[in-house]
Structure formats: structure tokens, C-alpha cells
Short mmCIF file of C-alpha atoms and ligand atoms in Angstrom, two decimals:
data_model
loop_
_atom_site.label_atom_id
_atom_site.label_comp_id
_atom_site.label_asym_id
_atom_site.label_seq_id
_atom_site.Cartn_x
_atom_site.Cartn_y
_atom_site.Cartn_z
CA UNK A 1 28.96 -50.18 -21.43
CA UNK A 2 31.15 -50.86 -18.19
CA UNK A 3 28.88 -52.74 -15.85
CA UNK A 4 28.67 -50.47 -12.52
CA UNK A 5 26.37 -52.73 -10.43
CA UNK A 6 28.02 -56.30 -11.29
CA UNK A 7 25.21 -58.05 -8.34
CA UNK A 8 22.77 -56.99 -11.04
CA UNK A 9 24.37 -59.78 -13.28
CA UNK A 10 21.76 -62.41 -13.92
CA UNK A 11 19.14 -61.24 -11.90
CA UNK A 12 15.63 -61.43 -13.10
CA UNK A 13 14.14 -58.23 -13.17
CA UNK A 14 10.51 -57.99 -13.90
CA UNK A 15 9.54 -53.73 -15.41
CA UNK A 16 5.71 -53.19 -15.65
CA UNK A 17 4.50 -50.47 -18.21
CA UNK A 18 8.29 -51.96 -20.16
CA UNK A 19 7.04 -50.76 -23.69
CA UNK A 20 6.82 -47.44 -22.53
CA UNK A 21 8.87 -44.61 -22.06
CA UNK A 22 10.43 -44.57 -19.07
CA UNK A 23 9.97 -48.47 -19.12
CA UNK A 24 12.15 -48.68 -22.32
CA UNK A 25 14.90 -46.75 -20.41
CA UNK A 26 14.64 -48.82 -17.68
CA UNK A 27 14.84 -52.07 -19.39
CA UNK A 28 18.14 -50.89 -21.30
CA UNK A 29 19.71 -50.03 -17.98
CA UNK A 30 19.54 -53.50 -16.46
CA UNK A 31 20.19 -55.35 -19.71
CA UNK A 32 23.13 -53.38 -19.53
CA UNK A 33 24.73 -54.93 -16.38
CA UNK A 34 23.48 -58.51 -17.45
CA UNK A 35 19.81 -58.71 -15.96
CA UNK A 36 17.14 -60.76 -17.21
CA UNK A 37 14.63 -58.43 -18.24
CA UNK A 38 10.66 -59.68 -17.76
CA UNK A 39 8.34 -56.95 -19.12
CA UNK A 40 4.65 -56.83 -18.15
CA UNK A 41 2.80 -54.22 -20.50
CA UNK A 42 -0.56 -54.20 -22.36
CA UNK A 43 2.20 -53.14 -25.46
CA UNK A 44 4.51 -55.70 -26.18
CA UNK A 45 7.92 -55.72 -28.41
CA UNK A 46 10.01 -58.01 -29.73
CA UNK A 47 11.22 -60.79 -27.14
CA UNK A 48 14.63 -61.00 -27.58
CA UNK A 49 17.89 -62.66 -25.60
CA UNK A 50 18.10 -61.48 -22.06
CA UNK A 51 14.81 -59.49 -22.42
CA UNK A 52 11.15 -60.87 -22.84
CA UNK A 53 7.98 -59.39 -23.29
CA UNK A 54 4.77 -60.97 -21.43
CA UNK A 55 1.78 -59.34 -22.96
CA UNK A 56 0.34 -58.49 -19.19
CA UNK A 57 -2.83 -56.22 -17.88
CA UNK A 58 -1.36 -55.72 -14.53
CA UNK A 59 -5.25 -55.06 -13.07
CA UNK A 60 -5.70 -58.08 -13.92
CA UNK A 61 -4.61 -60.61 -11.08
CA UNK A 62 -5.40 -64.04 -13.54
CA UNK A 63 -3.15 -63.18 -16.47
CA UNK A 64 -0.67 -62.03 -13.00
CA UNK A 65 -0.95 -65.35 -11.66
CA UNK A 66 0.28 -67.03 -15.01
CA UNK A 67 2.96 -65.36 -15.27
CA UNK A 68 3.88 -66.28 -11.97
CA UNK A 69 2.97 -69.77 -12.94
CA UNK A 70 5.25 -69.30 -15.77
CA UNK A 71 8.16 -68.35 -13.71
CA UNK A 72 7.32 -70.87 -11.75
CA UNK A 73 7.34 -74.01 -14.05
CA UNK A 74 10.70 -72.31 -15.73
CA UNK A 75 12.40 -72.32 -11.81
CA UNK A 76 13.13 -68.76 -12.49
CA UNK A 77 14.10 -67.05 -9.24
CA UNK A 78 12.57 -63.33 -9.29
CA UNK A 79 15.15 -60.83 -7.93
CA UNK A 80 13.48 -57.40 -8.35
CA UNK A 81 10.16 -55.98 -9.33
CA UNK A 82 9.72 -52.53 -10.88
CA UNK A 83 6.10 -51.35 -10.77
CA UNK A 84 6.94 -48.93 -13.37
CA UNK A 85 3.06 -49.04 -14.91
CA UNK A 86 0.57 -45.66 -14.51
CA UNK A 87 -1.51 -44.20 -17.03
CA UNK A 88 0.47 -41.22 -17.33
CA UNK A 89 -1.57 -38.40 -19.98
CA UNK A 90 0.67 -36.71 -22.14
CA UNK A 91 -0.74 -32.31 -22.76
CA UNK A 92 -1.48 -31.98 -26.25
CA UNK A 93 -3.85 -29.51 -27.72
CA UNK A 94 -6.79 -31.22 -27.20
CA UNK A 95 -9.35 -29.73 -25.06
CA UNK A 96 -9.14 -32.32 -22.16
CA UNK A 97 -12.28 -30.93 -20.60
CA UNK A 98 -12.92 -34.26 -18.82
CA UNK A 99 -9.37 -34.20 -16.68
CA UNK A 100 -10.80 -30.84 -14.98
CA UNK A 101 -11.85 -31.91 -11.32
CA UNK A 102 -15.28 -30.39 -11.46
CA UNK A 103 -16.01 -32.65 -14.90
CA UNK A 104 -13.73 -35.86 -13.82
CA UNK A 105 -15.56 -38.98 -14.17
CA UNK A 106 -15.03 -41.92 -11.93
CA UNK A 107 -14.89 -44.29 -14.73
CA UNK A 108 -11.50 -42.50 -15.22
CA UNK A 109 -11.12 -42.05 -11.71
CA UNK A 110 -11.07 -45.65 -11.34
CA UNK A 111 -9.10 -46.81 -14.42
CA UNK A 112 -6.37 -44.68 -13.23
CA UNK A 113 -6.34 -45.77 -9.91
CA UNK A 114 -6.93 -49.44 -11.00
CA UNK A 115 -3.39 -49.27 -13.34
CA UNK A 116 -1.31 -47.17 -10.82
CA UNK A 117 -2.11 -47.91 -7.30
CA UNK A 118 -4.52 -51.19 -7.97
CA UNK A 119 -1.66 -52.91 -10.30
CA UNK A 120 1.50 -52.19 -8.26
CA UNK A 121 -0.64 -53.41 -5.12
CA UNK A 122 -1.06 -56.61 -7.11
CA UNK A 123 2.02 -57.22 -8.53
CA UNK A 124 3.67 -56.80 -5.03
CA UNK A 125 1.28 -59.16 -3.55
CA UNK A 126 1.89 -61.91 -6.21
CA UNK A 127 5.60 -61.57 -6.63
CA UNK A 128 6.78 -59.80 -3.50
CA UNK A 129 4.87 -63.18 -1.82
CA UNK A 130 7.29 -64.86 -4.06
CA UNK A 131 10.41 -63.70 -3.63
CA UNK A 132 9.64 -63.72 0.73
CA UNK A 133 8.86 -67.35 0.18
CA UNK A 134 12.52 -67.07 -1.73
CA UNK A 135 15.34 -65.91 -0.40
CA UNK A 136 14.00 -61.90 -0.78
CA UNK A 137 14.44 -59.70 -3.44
CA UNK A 138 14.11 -55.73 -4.42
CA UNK A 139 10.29 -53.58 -4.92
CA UNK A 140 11.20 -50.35 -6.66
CA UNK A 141 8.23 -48.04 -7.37
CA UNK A 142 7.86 -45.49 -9.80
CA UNK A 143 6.42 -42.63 -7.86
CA UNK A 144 6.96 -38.99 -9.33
CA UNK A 145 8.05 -35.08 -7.86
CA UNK A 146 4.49 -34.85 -8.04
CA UNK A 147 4.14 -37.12 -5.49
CA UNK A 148 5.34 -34.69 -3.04
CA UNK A 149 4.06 -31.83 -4.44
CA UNK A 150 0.81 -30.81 -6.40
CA UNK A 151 1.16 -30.12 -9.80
CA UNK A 152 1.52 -26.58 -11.04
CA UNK A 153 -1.59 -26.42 -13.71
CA UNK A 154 -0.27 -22.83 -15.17
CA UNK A 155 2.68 -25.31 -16.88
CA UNK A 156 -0.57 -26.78 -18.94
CA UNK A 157 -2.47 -23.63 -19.33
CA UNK A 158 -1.58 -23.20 -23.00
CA UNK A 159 -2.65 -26.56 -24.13
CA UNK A 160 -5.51 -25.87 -22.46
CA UNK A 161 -4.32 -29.29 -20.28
CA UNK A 162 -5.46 -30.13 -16.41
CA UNK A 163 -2.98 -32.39 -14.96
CA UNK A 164 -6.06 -34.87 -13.67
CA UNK A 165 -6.12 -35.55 -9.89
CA UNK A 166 -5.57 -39.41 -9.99
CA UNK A 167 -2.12 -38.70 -11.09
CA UNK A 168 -1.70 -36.66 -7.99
CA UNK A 169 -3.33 -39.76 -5.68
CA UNK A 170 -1.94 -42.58 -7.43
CA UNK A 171 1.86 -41.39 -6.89
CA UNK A 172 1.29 -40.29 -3.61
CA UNK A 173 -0.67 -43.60 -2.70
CA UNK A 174 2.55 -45.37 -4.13
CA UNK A 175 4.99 -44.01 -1.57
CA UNK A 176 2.55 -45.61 1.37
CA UNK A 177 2.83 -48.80 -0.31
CA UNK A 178 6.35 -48.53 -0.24
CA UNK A 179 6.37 -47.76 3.62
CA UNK A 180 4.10 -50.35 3.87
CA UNK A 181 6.17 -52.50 1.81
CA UNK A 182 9.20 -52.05 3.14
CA UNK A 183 8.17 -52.87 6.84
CA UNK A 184 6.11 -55.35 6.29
CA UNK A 185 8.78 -57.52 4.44
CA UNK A 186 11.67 -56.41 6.18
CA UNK A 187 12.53 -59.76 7.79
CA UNK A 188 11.82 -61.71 4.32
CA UNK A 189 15.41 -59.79 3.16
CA UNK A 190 12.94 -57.85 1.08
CA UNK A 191 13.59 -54.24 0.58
CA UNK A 192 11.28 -51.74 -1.06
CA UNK A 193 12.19 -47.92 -2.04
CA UNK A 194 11.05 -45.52 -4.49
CA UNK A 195 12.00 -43.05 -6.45
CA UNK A 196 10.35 -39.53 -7.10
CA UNK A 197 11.62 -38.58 -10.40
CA UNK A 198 10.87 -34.82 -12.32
CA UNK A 199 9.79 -35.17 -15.62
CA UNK A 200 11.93 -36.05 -18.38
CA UNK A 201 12.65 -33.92 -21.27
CA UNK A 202 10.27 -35.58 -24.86
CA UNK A 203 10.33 -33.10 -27.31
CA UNK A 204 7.39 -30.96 -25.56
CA UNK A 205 6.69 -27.34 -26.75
CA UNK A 206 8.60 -24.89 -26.48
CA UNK A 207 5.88 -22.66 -24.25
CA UNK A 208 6.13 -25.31 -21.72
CA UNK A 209 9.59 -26.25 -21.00
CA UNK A 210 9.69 -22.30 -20.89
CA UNK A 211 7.64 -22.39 -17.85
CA UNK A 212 8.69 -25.76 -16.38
CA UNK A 213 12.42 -24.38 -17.12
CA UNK A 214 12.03 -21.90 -14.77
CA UNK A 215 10.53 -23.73 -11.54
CA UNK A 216 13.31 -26.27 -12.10
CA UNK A 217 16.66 -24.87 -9.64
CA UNK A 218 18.09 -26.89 -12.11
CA UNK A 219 16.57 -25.04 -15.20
CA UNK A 220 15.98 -28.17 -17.18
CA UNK A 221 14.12 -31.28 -17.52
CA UNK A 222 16.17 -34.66 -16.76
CA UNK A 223 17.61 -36.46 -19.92
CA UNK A 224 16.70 -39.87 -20.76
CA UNK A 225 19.28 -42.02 -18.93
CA UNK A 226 19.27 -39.32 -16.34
CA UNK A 227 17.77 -41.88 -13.63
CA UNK A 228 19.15 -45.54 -15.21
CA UNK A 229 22.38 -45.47 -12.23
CA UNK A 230 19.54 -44.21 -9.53
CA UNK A 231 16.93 -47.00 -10.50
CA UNK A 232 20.11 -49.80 -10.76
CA UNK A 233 21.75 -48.32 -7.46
CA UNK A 234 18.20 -48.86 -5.57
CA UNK A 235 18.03 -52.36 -6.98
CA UNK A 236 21.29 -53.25 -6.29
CA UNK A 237 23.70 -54.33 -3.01
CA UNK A 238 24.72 -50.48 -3.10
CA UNK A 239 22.33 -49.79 -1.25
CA UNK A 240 21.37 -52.66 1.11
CA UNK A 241 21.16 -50.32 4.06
CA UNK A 242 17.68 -48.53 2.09
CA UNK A 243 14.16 -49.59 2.37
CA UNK A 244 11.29 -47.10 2.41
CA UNK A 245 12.89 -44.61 1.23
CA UNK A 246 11.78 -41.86 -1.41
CA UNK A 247 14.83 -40.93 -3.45
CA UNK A 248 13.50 -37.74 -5.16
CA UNK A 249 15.34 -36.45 -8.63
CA UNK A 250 13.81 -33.87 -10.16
CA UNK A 251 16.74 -30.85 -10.25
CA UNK A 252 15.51 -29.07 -7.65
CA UNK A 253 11.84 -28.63 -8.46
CA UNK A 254 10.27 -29.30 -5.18
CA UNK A 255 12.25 -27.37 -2.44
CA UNK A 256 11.07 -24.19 -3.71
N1 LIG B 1 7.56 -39.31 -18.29
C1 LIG B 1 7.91 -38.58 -17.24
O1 LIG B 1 8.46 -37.49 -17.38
C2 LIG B 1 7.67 -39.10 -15.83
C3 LIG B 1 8.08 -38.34 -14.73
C4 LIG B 1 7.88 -38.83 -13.45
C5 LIG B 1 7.30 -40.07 -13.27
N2 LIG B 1 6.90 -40.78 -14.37
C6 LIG B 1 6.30 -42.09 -14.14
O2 LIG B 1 7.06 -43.06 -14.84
C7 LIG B 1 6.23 -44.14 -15.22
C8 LIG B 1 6.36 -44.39 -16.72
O3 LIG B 1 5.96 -43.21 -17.41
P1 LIG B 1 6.11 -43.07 -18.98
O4 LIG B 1 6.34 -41.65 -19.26
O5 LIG B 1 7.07 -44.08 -19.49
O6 LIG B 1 4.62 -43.45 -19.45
P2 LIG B 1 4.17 -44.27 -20.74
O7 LIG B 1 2.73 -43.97 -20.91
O8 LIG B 1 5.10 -44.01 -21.89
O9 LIG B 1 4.35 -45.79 -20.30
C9 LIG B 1 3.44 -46.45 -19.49
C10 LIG B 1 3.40 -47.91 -19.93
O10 LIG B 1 2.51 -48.60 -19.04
C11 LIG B 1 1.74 -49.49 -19.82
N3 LIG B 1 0.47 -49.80 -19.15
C12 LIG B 1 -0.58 -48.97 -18.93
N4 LIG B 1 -1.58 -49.63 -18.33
C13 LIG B 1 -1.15 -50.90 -18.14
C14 LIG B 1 -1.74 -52.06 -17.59
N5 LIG B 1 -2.98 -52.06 -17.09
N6 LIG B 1 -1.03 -53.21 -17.59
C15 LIG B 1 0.24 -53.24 -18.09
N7 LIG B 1 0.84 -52.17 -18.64
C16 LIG B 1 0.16 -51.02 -18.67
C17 LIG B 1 1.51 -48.77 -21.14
O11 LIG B 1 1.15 -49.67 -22.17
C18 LIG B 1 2.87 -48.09 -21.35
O12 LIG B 1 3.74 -48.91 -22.11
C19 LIG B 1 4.81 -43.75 -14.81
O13 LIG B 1 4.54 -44.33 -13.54
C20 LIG B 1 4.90 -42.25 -14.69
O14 LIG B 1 3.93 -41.72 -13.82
C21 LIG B 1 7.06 -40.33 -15.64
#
């Protein structure tokens, strides 16, 4: 592949939530202009050259502080983080009872908000601190379109799914700690942005990309390496004139 963003060359890129979907996608993208990839995940893979795998709960700010330590004693100079990491429920036919609001415990409502809002807010304390302290660096955050709008629950009704609420608060919490982010930082040469991206097309049923199909202007869910030159151009010297923005991509779905 022709490297598009050839700043992203050597740059140490850490990508919570790595082993996972999006992650994966993610990860590809920057080893494909030369980063060095860092993942944080609970799952790991196989470490390999260019990308490496640090088995990571990102609520956890003790196993976050060794890794720091780790880049640390290795004089690795963190460029850009990607707080990637939610717990993000996938419908399936299971009667997910406990994701209505009326049943919702807050056990879950605090493990989601503990990996989505609680372990972005860490990682950007830890290693945002450290790249101010360096020269700067890029925060990227993983938001969602339904972070700007509330989900649509008819698009689950048939797998008897409720999109739970603390999907809904996490990603819109995320986009304030981007603000936040971004001002707070501004003079440290650090910028921070999101992105709000739709969902992305993984084999779901055929009922429900017939609905989701049609509240899309776009009339389709994004392909895989739909968002890879998005996610590089916000990390990259492209666009040095953004921070605290939300770049939404999600064909259309939320202007109508
Ligand atoms: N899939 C989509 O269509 C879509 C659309 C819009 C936004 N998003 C967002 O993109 C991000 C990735 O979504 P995905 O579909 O790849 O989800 P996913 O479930 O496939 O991946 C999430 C990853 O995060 C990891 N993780 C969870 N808790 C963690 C913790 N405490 N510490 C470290 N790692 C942890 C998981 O192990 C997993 O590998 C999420 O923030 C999601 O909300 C996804």
C-alpha cells in the first residue's frame, strides 16, 4: 500500500480495545504508513514487528502505569493515543432483558462506564501527561453516530435487543472529554479530535440491515476500511489546524 500520511512513519501509536474489531482495522491502517503499533486490550494477539500487544485492563490505572513505565525505560516517545476501547454489545437472539432501562443494573451501568468513559479518561491522563511533558502528540477518540443521536431501538426489535443506555452516555461523555481535551492541552502542541463513526457492516441479519438500510441517506453500512484514511488524516499533520472536533461518518444517518 502507497503510504498517504508519510508523518505517520515511525510514530508510536498506542490503539486500546486493538484485538477487536474496529481496533484490528485500525491497527492495519497505521502499520500501513510505518507506525509503531502499541495495543492495550484485555485480548491479546501475536506481537509481531512494528506491532505489539500489551495485555492491558485500561480501568485499571496500575497495569496503565507500567506500561507507561515500560515506554519509559525503552525511551519510546508516544506520538498518538487512540482510546478505541468500549464495551460495545453485539444483538443476537438472546433475550437481553437486562439492557432494557427499566431492568438495567448498575453493576453494568458501571462496568460500561468504567471501560468507555473511565478508561479513555485514564489513558489520557497517563499518556496525554506524557506526551505534554514531550514535545505533544495526537488523542483520537472513538465516539459513535450515536453519540449525537439516540439510538433507534425498532433496528433491534426483532432480536428482541435494547441498545443499553451506557452506550448512549459513554459516547456522548467521550466528545466532552475531547473538548475538554483539546483545550486543556492546546499549548502542550497536543491536539485531540474525534470521530463519530455509523456502524460498520459484520455480517448482521438480513432483517436488520433492512431497517438500518433505510435510515442510512447513504443506504448502507460503512465497509471495513471505510474510516482507516479518516482515523490516519486526524492523527496526522493533515490536519494540524483540528482539535475538538467531531468528524461524524456515518452516510448520512444523523441529519435526518
Ligand atoms: N462496530 C461498529 O459498527 C461501531 C460503530 C461506531 C462506533 N464503534 C466504536 O468503535 C469501538 C470499537 O468497537 P468494536 O466494534 O471493534 O468492538 P469490539 O467489542 O470488537 O472491540 C472492543 C475491544 O475492546 C477491548 N476491551 C474491552 N474492555 C477493555 C478493557 N477494560 N481494557 C482493555 N481493552 C478492553 C475488547 O477486548 C475488544 O478487543 C468502540 O468504542 C465502539 O463503540 C463501533
Amino acid at each position: 500500500m502507497i503510504s498517504k500520511f508519510q508523518d505517520l512513519k515511525n510514530k508510536n501509536v498506542i490503539v486500546t480495545g486493538g484485538s477487536g474489531f474496529i481496533g484490528k482495522q485500525i491497527c492495519t491502517a497505521f502499520l500501513s504508513q510505518g507506525s509503531n503499533v502499541y495495543v492495550f486490550d484485555l485480548k491479546t494477539l501475536k506481537s509481531k514487528k512494528k506491532i505489539k500487544y500489551l495485555k492491558t485492563d485500561i480501568t485499571n490505572s496500575q497495569e496503565l502505569e507500567n506500561n507507561l513505565n515500560f515506554f519509559k525505560k525503552k525511551k519510546i516517545k508516544l506520538d498518538i493515543l487512540i482510546n478505541n476501547a468500549a464495551n460495545d454489545y453485539v444483538p443476537n437472539n438472546k433475550n437481553r432483558n437486562e439492557f432494557k432501562l427499566e431492568n438495567f443494573s448498575n453493576n453494568l451501568w458501571d462496568k460500561d462506564l468504567n471501560t468507555g468513559l473511565k478508561g479513555s479518561y485514564l489513558c489520557t491522563k497517563i499518556f496525554g501527561s506524557y506526551m505534554a511533558r514531550n514535545k505533544g502528540g495526537v488523542i483520537l477518540n472513538v465516539a459513535s453516530d450515536l453519540g449525537i443521536i439516540a439510538p433507534n431501538q425498532d433496528l433491534y426489535s426483532k432480536s428482541k435487543f435494547t441498545k443499553p443506555i451506557t452506550y448512549s452516555v459513554v459516547k456522548h461523555g467521550l466528545i466532552g472529554l475531547t473538548k475538554y481535551t483539546a483545550s486543556y492541552w492546546a499549548k502542550k502542541k497536543i491536539r485531540c479530535n474525534a470521530i463519530a463513526p455509523g456502524g460498520m457492516f459484520n455480517n448482521q441479519s438480513r432483517n436488520f440491515l433492512n431497517k438500518i438500510n433505510k435510515i442510512i441517506p447513504l443506504g448502507r453500512m460503512a465497509k471495513k476500511n471505510e474510516y482507516d484514511d479518516l482515523i490516519l488524516f486526524l492523527c496526522s499533520e493533515a490536519s494540524s489546524y483540528m482539535t475538538g472536533s467531531v468528524v461524524v461518518a456515518d452516510g448520512g444517518r444523523t441529519i435526518i
